[in-house]
Short mmCIF file of C-alpha atoms and ligand atoms in Angstrom, two decimals:
data_model
loop_
_atom_site.label_atom_id
_atom_site.label_comp_id
_atom_site.label_asym_id
_atom_site.label_seq_id
_atom_site.Cartn_x
_atom_site.Cartn_y
_atom_site.Cartn_z
CA VAL U 1 55.40 141.71 177.32
CA THR U 2 56.40 138.18 176.46
CA THR U 3 54.22 135.39 177.67
CA THR U 4 55.75 131.97 177.81
CA LYS U 5 53.23 129.20 177.92
CA LYS U 6 54.48 126.09 179.60
CA PRO U 7 53.10 122.94 178.01
CA SER U 8 50.64 121.24 180.31
CA ALA U 9 49.60 117.62 180.43
CA LYS U 10 46.32 118.66 178.85
CA GLN U 11 47.80 120.39 175.86
CA GLU U 12 46.35 119.42 172.58
CA TYR U 13 49.44 118.62 170.53
CA ARG U 14 48.31 120.45 167.42
CA ASP U 15 50.06 119.60 164.18
CA SER U 16 51.18 121.85 161.33
CA ARG U 17 47.57 122.00 160.08
CA GLY U 18 46.19 122.96 163.46
CA VAL U 19 44.69 119.53 164.09
CA ALA U 20 44.83 118.40 167.71
CA PHE U 21 46.08 114.84 168.12
CA ALA U 22 42.96 113.83 170.04
CA ASP U 23 40.67 115.18 167.31
CA VAL U 24 41.92 112.75 164.67
CA ARG U 25 39.52 110.21 166.14
CA PHE U 26 36.62 112.40 165.01
CA MET U 27 38.07 112.93 161.56
CA LEU U 28 38.58 109.34 160.45
CA SER U 29 36.09 106.52 160.43
CA GLU U 30 36.24 104.24 163.43
CA ARG U 31 37.43 101.24 161.49
CA PRO U 32 40.82 101.62 159.84
CA SER U 33 39.69 99.21 157.13
CA GLY U 34 37.48 102.03 155.88
CA TRP U 35 40.30 104.52 155.61
CA PRO U 36 41.48 105.60 152.18
CA LYS U 37 44.41 103.62 150.89
CA ILE U 38 47.34 105.87 150.19
CA LYS U 39 50.39 105.40 148.07
CA ARG U 40 53.83 105.58 149.56
CA VAL U 41 56.13 108.32 148.40
CA GLU U 42 59.58 107.40 147.09
CA ASP U 43 61.90 110.38 147.19
CA PRO U 44 65.38 110.16 148.73
CA ARG U 45 65.60 113.96 148.77
CA VAL U 46 63.17 114.01 151.68
CA CYS U 47 65.62 112.06 153.84
CA GLN U 48 68.45 114.27 152.68
CA LEU U 49 66.49 117.34 153.72
CA MET U 50 65.83 115.89 157.17
CA HIS U 51 69.55 115.18 157.55
CA GLU U 52 70.28 118.78 156.66
CA LEU U 53 67.74 120.03 159.18
CA TYR U 54 68.66 117.77 162.09
CA LYS U 55 72.15 116.84 163.24
CA ARG U 56 71.20 115.68 166.73
CA CYS U 57 69.07 112.85 168.04
CA TRP U 58 65.60 114.00 169.05
CA ARG U 59 65.67 111.67 172.03
CA CYS U 60 69.14 111.97 173.57
CA GLY U 61 70.92 114.71 171.65
CA ALA U 62 73.72 112.50 170.32
CA GLY U 63 75.17 113.11 166.86
CA ASN U 64 75.36 110.76 163.87
CA VAL U 65 71.63 110.75 163.41
CA GLN U 66 69.76 108.30 161.20
CA ALA U 67 66.38 108.72 159.53
CA HIS U 68 63.78 106.33 160.92
CA HIS U 69 60.60 105.69 158.93
CA GLU U 70 57.99 104.82 161.51
CA PHE U 71 55.09 103.76 159.34
CA ALA U 72 56.80 101.34 156.99
CA GLY U 73 54.51 98.34 157.35
CA SER U 74 54.08 95.91 154.51
CA ARG U 75 53.76 98.67 151.95
CA GLY U 76 57.27 99.93 152.55
CA ALA U 77 58.61 103.14 153.99
CA SER U 78 57.20 106.38 152.71
CA ASP U 79 59.59 109.26 152.16
CA GLU U 80 57.42 111.97 153.67
CA LEU U 81 58.44 114.60 156.16
CA THR U 82 55.70 113.57 158.59
CA ALA U 83 56.89 109.95 158.58
CA ILE U 84 60.57 110.52 159.34
CA PHE U 85 62.08 110.62 162.82
CA MET U 86 65.71 111.60 163.39
CA LEU U 87 67.47 109.43 165.96
CA CYS U 88 71.02 108.34 166.81
CA SER U 89 71.93 104.72 166.10
CA GLU U 90 71.24 103.63 169.66
CA CYS U 91 67.82 105.27 169.98
CA HIS U 92 67.05 104.10 166.45
CA SER U 93 67.67 100.47 167.34
CA ASN U 94 65.61 100.98 170.50
CA VAL U 95 62.71 102.05 168.31
CA HIS U 96 62.98 98.90 166.26
CA THR U 97 62.99 96.67 169.35
CA ARG U 98 60.15 98.77 170.76
CA ALA U 99 62.24 99.59 173.82
CA PHE U 100 60.33 102.83 174.07
CA GLU U 101 56.75 103.61 173.31
CA THR U 102 55.37 104.87 170.03
CA GLY U 103 53.70 107.58 172.10
CA GLU U 104 57.10 108.91 173.06
CA LEU U 105 58.22 108.86 169.45
CA LEU U 106 55.16 110.91 168.49
CA TYR U 107 55.94 113.36 171.25
CA LEU U 108 59.54 113.74 170.05
CA LYS U 109 58.34 114.43 166.52
CA TRP U 110 55.91 117.05 167.78
CA LYS U 111 58.52 118.64 170.03
CA HIS U 112 61.36 118.85 167.50
CA ASP U 113 59.72 118.93 164.09
CA ARG U 114 56.21 120.30 164.54
CA LEU U 115 56.10 122.02 161.17
CA ASN U 116 56.33 118.62 159.53
CA VAL U 117 53.74 116.89 161.70
CA ASP U 118 50.49 115.79 160.05
CA TRP U 119 48.56 113.57 162.46
CA VAL U 120 45.91 112.44 159.97
CA ARG U 121 48.50 111.52 157.36
CA MET U 122 50.45 109.60 160.00
CA HIS U 123 47.37 107.54 160.84
CA LEU U 124 46.67 106.83 157.17
CA LEU U 125 50.27 105.76 156.59
CA CYS U 126 50.16 103.60 159.68
CA GLY U 127 46.89 101.94 158.73
CA TYR U 128 45.65 101.61 162.30
CA TRP U 129 45.01 103.81 165.30
CA LEU U 130 48.09 105.33 166.82
CA PRO U 131 48.21 105.22 170.64
CA ASP U 132 45.86 107.69 172.29
CA LEU U 133 48.52 108.94 174.61
CA ILE U 134 51.41 111.05 173.58
CA VAL U 135 54.07 110.23 176.11
CA ARG U 136 56.22 113.00 177.34
CA ARG U 137 59.56 111.83 178.59
CA PRO U 138 60.17 112.70 182.25
ZN1 ZN F 1 69.63 109.09 170.72
ZN1 ZN F 2 64.11 102.77 161.47
#
């Protein structure tokens, strides 16, 4: 017997370590200024690997995907699997103009690349709290 669980609005969005997105708030101190400072990773092979894994845009399915580093900030992009989002040029530019929410981007990562999702690491790379709501596209 195969049971197919349909994702519900209340699902926990667990990452590759089994951490539920909502539980990160209990794992890190309330003030991001108290979070450990982490060094960015510089390794072009990580992007190459993502390009080998994903040929289609996570948002619209178009080809010619580009690797977007979400948590670049002032410290520069980190070449880590959890930080890279594969999007076509149009969706990629929409990310940079914030035409769609970070919450949706997080959802797309979780949906398409769950094995490479590490919610705590994402927060540390980001340096501030990511949006509470993971937005599922209608
Ligand atoms: Zn796209
Ligand atoms: Zn980008």
